[in-house]
């Protein structure tokens, strides 16, 4: 079972992972995709499971006001520390809470944008979580949801680890192990999430792939080479919304809009 302690005890590994080129690329891509849909600042933004603030702080630097909710005390402490270091602490508010309590924390729709990036895979009750995440959104507000694309597990096992048994056996697996947080995560496809978003009155606006090729390049060392990294970034930015590449990326990003009518 994944709990706040799962994340509290993995903070050092998480911090280290943020400097890896493929993770830097993840934040660049998500920001570029979001930018296509985002109105001008200042917006009221809710970052659900916002972790150490890697999404929230760049948005605060652009002039937005961000509320970060996370159940991990250590993640929140790191986000607070980063906000002070970047001089944006006055644009951020922090709540230590489970995402299930969002409708209680924010009984009225308040936010122009809700982010839920790399969180949903740790949540066992998908429809309840999606309802809770969408509830604080204002009519017409945007949701950005990122999660791991289960299809990419097959390619990683077969192409990187040459483990064809693993690739075959896990085709329909519901859960898979992740070393960063030493826990299992739930595999939700975009096709499962889109109807859950519609049920929460948030139909889809955009479907993007994050890292369409990066995770299938075996040689990780090359990704630290600035020239290679620049070319990789340029290619990934070109593939992120291109069929069929985005369907096979390591992560997907769904942008949805809360319906206007009551
Ligand atoms: C992989 S990290 C992602 C952090 C951030 N969104 C990002 O992409 O950089 C997942 C975060 O979700 C938080 N989290 C997971 N389940 C949660 C829940 N049920 N309620 C609140 N926070 C949760 C964890 O504490 C952790 O900080």
PDB file of N, CA and C in Angstrom, residues 162-211:
ATOM      1  N   UNK A 162      15.491  -6.610 -22.730  1.00  0.00           N
ATOM      2  CA  UNK A 162      15.441  -7.834 -23.548  1.00  0.00           C
ATOM      3  C   UNK A 162      14.737  -8.967 -22.798  1.00  0.00           C
ATOM      4  N   UNK A 163      13.816  -8.583 -21.914  1.00  0.00           N
ATOM      5  CA  UNK A 163      13.090  -9.570 -21.106  1.00  0.00           C
ATOM      6  C   UNK A 163      11.702  -9.789 -21.726  1.00  0.00           C
ATOM      7  N   UNK A 164      11.653 -10.749 -22.652  1.00  0.00           N
ATOM      8  CA  UNK A 164      10.412 -10.965 -23.403  1.00  0.00           C
ATOM      9  C   UNK A 164       9.335 -11.609 -22.530  1.00  0.00           C
ATOM     10  N   UNK A 165       9.772 -12.396 -21.520  1.00  0.00           N
ATOM     11  CA  UNK A 165       8.780 -12.979 -20.597  1.00  0.00           C
ATOM     12  C   UNK A 165       8.091 -11.870 -19.807  1.00  0.00           C
ATOM     13  N   UNK A 166       8.891 -10.951 -19.287  1.00  0.00           N
ATOM     14  CA  UNK A 166       8.313  -9.830 -18.527  1.00  0.00           C
ATOM     15  C   UNK A 166       7.358  -9.031 -19.420  1.00  0.00           C
ATOM     16  N   UNK A 167       7.804  -8.754 -20.654  1.00  0.00           N
ATOM     17  CA  UNK A 167       6.972  -7.973 -21.578  1.00  0.00           C
ATOM     18  C   UNK A 167       5.632  -8.669 -21.798  1.00  0.00           C
ATOM     19  N   UNK A 168       5.689 -10.006 -21.962  1.00  0.00           N
ATOM     20  CA  UNK A 168       4.473 -10.777 -22.255  1.00  0.00           C
ATOM     21  C   UNK A 168       3.578 -10.888 -21.019  1.00  0.00           C
ATOM     22  N   UNK A 169       4.210 -11.254 -19.888  1.00  0.00           N
ATOM     23  CA  UNK A 169       3.419 -11.505 -18.665  1.00  0.00           C
ATOM     24  C   UNK A 169       2.721 -10.243 -18.153  1.00  0.00           C
ATOM     25  N   UNK A 170       3.345  -9.086 -18.377  1.00  0.00           N
ATOM     26  CA  UNK A 170       2.783  -7.849 -17.803  1.00  0.00           C
ATOM     27  C   UNK A 170       1.802  -7.128 -18.730  1.00  0.00           C
ATOM     28  N   UNK A 171       1.502  -7.768 -19.885  1.00  0.00           N
ATOM     29  CA  UNK A 171       0.638  -7.068 -20.855  1.00  0.00           C
ATOM     30  C   UNK A 171      -0.642  -6.541 -20.216  1.00  0.00           C
ATOM     31  N   UNK A 172      -1.262  -7.369 -19.367  1.00  0.00           N
ATOM     32  CA  UNK A 172      -2.529  -6.956 -18.750  1.00  0.00           C
ATOM     33  C   UNK A 172      -2.399  -6.724 -17.249  1.00  0.00           C
ATOM     34  N   UNK A 173      -1.167  -6.576 -16.771  1.00  0.00           N
ATOM     35  CA  UNK A 173      -0.983  -6.406 -15.321  1.00  0.00           C
ATOM     36  C   UNK A 173      -1.636  -5.106 -14.856  1.00  0.00           C
ATOM     37  N   UNK A 174      -2.254  -5.140 -13.697  1.00  0.00           N
ATOM     38  CA  UNK A 174      -2.892  -3.949 -13.147  1.00  0.00           C
ATOM     39  C   UNK A 174      -1.875  -3.084 -12.399  1.00  0.00           C
ATOM     40  N   UNK A 175      -0.867  -3.782 -11.817  1.00  0.00           N
ATOM     41  CA  UNK A 175       0.117  -3.062 -11.013  1.00  0.00           C
ATOM     42  C   UNK A 175       1.519  -3.407 -11.481  1.00  0.00           C
ATOM     43  N   UNK A 176       2.447  -2.497 -11.219  1.00  0.00           N
ATOM     44  CA  UNK A 176       3.837  -2.742 -11.596  1.00  0.00           C
ATOM     45  C   UNK A 176       4.728  -2.054 -10.560  1.00  0.00           C
ATOM     46  N   UNK A 177       5.923  -2.610 -10.360  1.00  0.00           N
ATOM     47  CA  UNK A 177       6.833  -2.077  -9.329  1.00  0.00           C
ATOM     48  C   UNK A 177       7.587  -0.848  -9.840  1.00  0.00           C
ATOM     49  N   UNK A 178       7.794   0.154  -8.950  1.00  0.00           N
ATOM     50  CA  UNK A 178       8.624   1.293  -9.313  1.00  0.00           C
ATOM     51  C   UNK A 178       9.747   1.467  -8.290  1.00  0.00           C
ATOM     52  N   UNK A 179      11.022   1.482  -8.750  1.00  0.00           N
ATOM     53  CA  UNK A 179      12.136   1.541  -7.790  1.00  0.00           C
ATOM     54  C   UNK A 179      12.293   2.903  -7.102  1.00  0.00           C
ATOM     55  N   UNK A 180      11.905   4.011  -7.771  1.00  0.00           N
ATOM     56  CA  UNK A 180      12.159   5.338  -7.156  1.00  0.00           C
ATOM     57  C   UNK A 180      11.498   5.422  -5.792  1.00  0.00           C
ATOM     58  N   UNK A 181      10.257   4.956  -5.686  1.00  0.00           N
ATOM     59  CA  UNK A 181       9.542   5.032  -4.406  1.00  0.00           C
ATOM     60  C   UNK A 181       9.389   3.648  -3.754  1.00  0.00           C
ATOM     61  N   UNK A 182      10.029   2.633  -4.349  1.00  0.00           N
ATOM     62  CA  UNK A 182       9.990   1.277  -3.794  1.00  0.00           C
ATOM     63  C   UNK A 182       8.550   0.848  -3.464  1.00  0.00           C
ATOM     64  N   UNK A 183       7.666   0.995  -4.426  1.00  0.00           N
ATOM     65  CA  UNK A 183       6.271   0.623  -4.225  1.00  0.00           C
ATOM     66  C   UNK A 183       5.686   0.133  -5.554  1.00  0.00           C
ATOM     67  N   UNK A 184       4.443  -0.349  -5.511  1.00  0.00           N
ATOM     68  CA  UNK A 184       3.799  -0.715  -6.774  1.00  0.00           C
ATOM     69  C   UNK A 184       2.930   0.449  -7.228  1.00  0.00           C
ATOM     70  N   UNK A 185       2.782   0.572  -8.531  1.00  0.00           N
ATOM     71  CA  UNK A 185       1.860   1.599  -9.010  1.00  0.00           C
ATOM     72  C   UNK A 185       0.812   0.982  -9.915  1.00  0.00           C
ATOM     73  N   UNK A 186      -0.327   1.656  -9.988  1.00  0.00           N
ATOM     74  CA  UNK A 186      -1.464   1.184 -10.782  1.00  0.00           C
ATOM     75  C   UNK A 186      -1.316   1.649 -12.215  1.00  0.00           C
ATOM     76  N   UNK A 187      -1.636   0.785 -13.140  1.00  0.00           N
ATOM     77  CA  UNK A 187      -1.496   1.129 -14.557  1.00  0.00           C
ATOM     78  C   UNK A 187      -2.856   1.535 -15.110  1.00  0.00           C
ATOM     79  N   UNK A 188      -3.043   2.832 -15.294  1.00  0.00           N
ATOM     80  CA  UNK A 188      -4.265   3.342 -15.910  1.00  0.00           C
ATOM     81  C   UNK A 188      -3.922   3.820 -17.309  1.00  0.00           C
ATOM     82  N   UNK A 189      -4.696   3.407 -18.306  1.00  0.00           N
ATOM     83  CA  UNK A 189      -4.466   3.911 -19.654  1.00  0.00           C
ATOM     84  C   UNK A 189      -5.222   5.232 -19.838  1.00  0.00           C
ATOM     85  N   UNK A 190      -4.806   5.992 -20.851  1.00  0.00           N
ATOM     86  CA  UNK A 190      -5.534   7.232 -21.171  1.00  0.00           C
ATOM     87  C   UNK A 190      -6.977   6.896 -21.534  1.00  0.00           C
ATOM     88  N   UNK A 191      -7.185   5.742 -22.190  1.00  0.00           N
ATOM     89  CA  UNK A 191      -8.547   5.351 -22.606  1.00  0.00           C
ATOM     90  C   UNK A 191      -9.458   5.115 -21.408  1.00  0.00           C
ATOM     91  N   UNK A 192      -8.853   4.732 -20.270  1.00  0.00           N
ATOM     92  CA  UNK A 192      -9.654   4.556 -19.049  1.00  0.00           C
ATOM     93  C   UNK A 192      -9.908   5.895 -18.376  1.00  0.00           C
ATOM     94  N   UNK A 193      -8.920   6.767 -18.459  1.00  0.00           N
ATOM     95  CA  UNK A 193      -9.032   8.046 -17.739  1.00  0.00           C
ATOM     96  C   UNK A 193      -9.997   9.009 -18.427  1.00  0.00           C
ATOM     97  N   UNK A 194     -10.034   8.973 -19.756  1.00  0.00           N
ATOM     98  CA  UNK A 194     -10.864   9.954 -20.481  1.00  0.00           C
ATOM     99  C   UNK A 194     -12.346   9.841 -20.085  1.00  0.00           C
ATOM    100  N   UNK A 195     -12.952   8.625 -20.046  1.00  0.00           N
ATOM    101  CA  UNK A 195     -14.360   8.537 -19.590  1.00  0.00           C
ATOM    102  C   UNK A 195     -14.533   8.955 -18.125  1.00  0.00           C
ATOM    103  N   UNK A 196     -13.521   8.668 -17.285  1.00  0.00           N
ATOM    104  CA  UNK A 196     -13.616   9.081 -15.865  1.00  0.00           C
ATOM    105  C   UNK A 196     -13.617  10.608 -15.781  1.00  0.00           C
ATOM    106  N   UNK A 197     -12.845  11.263 -16.646  1.00  0.00           N
ATOM    107  CA  UNK A 197     -12.834  12.736 -16.679  1.00  0.00           C
ATOM    108  C   UNK A 197     -14.181  13.266 -17.170  1.00  0.00           C
ATOM    109  N   UNK A 198     -14.726  12.595 -18.192  1.00  0.00           N
ATOM    110  CA  UNK A 198     -16.043  13.029 -18.716  1.00  0.00           C
ATOM    111  C   UNK A 198     -17.110  12.902 -17.635  1.00  0.00           C
ATOM    112  N   UNK A 199     -17.039  11.807 -16.865  1.00  0.00           N
ATOM    113  CA  UNK A 199     -18.020  11.601 -15.782  1.00  0.00           C
ATOM    114  C   UNK A 199     -17.907  12.696 -14.728  1.00  0.00           C
ATOM    115  N   UNK A 200     -16.717  13.283 -14.606  1.00  0.00           N
ATOM    116  CA  UNK A 200     -16.514  14.389 -13.652  1.00  0.00           C
ATOM    117  C   UNK A 200     -16.704  15.746 -14.350  1.00  0.00           C
ATOM    118  N   UNK A 201     -17.371  15.747 -15.498  1.00  0.00           N
ATOM    119  CA  UNK A 201     -17.714  16.953 -16.257  1.00  0.00           C
ATOM    120  C   UNK A 201     -16.482  17.695 -16.782  1.00  0.00           C
ATOM    121  N   UNK A 202     -15.442  16.927 -17.100  1.00  0.00           N
ATOM    122  CA  UNK A 202     -14.209  17.505 -17.648  1.00  0.00           C
ATOM    123  C   UNK A 202     -13.822  16.794 -18.952  1.00  0.00           C
ATOM    124  N   UNK A 203     -14.508  17.099 -20.066  1.00  0.00           N
ATOM    125  CA  UNK A 203     -14.154  16.435 -21.327  1.00  0.00           C
ATOM    126  C   UNK A 203     -12.769  16.852 -21.847  1.00  0.00           C
ATOM    127  N   UNK A 204     -12.208  15.950 -22.655  1.00  0.00           N
ATOM    128  CA  UNK A 204     -10.828  16.095 -23.141  1.00  0.00           C
ATOM    129  C   UNK A 204     -10.677  17.230 -24.148  1.00  0.00           C
ATOM    130  N   UNK A 205      -9.562  17.979 -23.993  1.00  0.00           N
ATOM    131  CA  UNK A 205      -9.194  19.018 -24.977  1.00  0.00           C
ATOM    132  C   UNK A 205      -7.927  18.632 -25.742  1.00  0.00           C
ATOM    133  N   UNK A 206      -6.996  18.011 -25.039  1.00  0.00           N
ATOM    134  CA  UNK A 206      -5.707  17.678 -25.669  1.00  0.00           C
ATOM    135  C   UNK A 206      -5.130  16.402 -25.091  1.00  0.00           C
ATOM    136  N   UNK A 207      -4.485  15.611 -25.959  1.00  0.00           N
ATOM    137  CA  UNK A 207      -3.868  14.348 -25.537  1.00  0.00           C
ATOM    138  C   UNK A 207      -2.436  14.353 -26.060  1.00  0.00           C
ATOM    139  N   UNK A 208      -1.457  14.349 -25.151  1.00  0.00           N
ATOM    140  CA  UNK A 208      -0.047  14.465 -25.541  1.00  0.00           C
ATOM    141  C   UNK A 208       0.756  13.282 -25.010  1.00  0.00           C
ATOM    142  N   UNK A 209       1.850  13.006 -25.688  1.00  0.00           N
ATOM    143  CA  UNK A 209       2.796  12.006 -25.197  1.00  0.00           C
ATOM    144  C   UNK A 209       4.025  12.726 -24.677  1.00  0.00           C
ATOM    145  N   UNK A 210       4.500  12.301 -23.524  1.00  0.00           N
ATOM    146  CA  UNK A 210       5.715  12.900 -22.958  1.00  0.00           C
ATOM    147  C   UNK A 210       6.817  11.857 -23.008  1.00  0.00           C
ATOM    148  N   UNK A 211       7.847  12.158 -23.755  1.00  0.00           N
ATOM    149  CA  UNK A 211       8.999  11.280 -24.027  1.00  0.00           C
ATOM    150  C   UNK A 211       8.575  10.108 -24.907  1.00  0.00           C
TER     151      UNK A 211
END
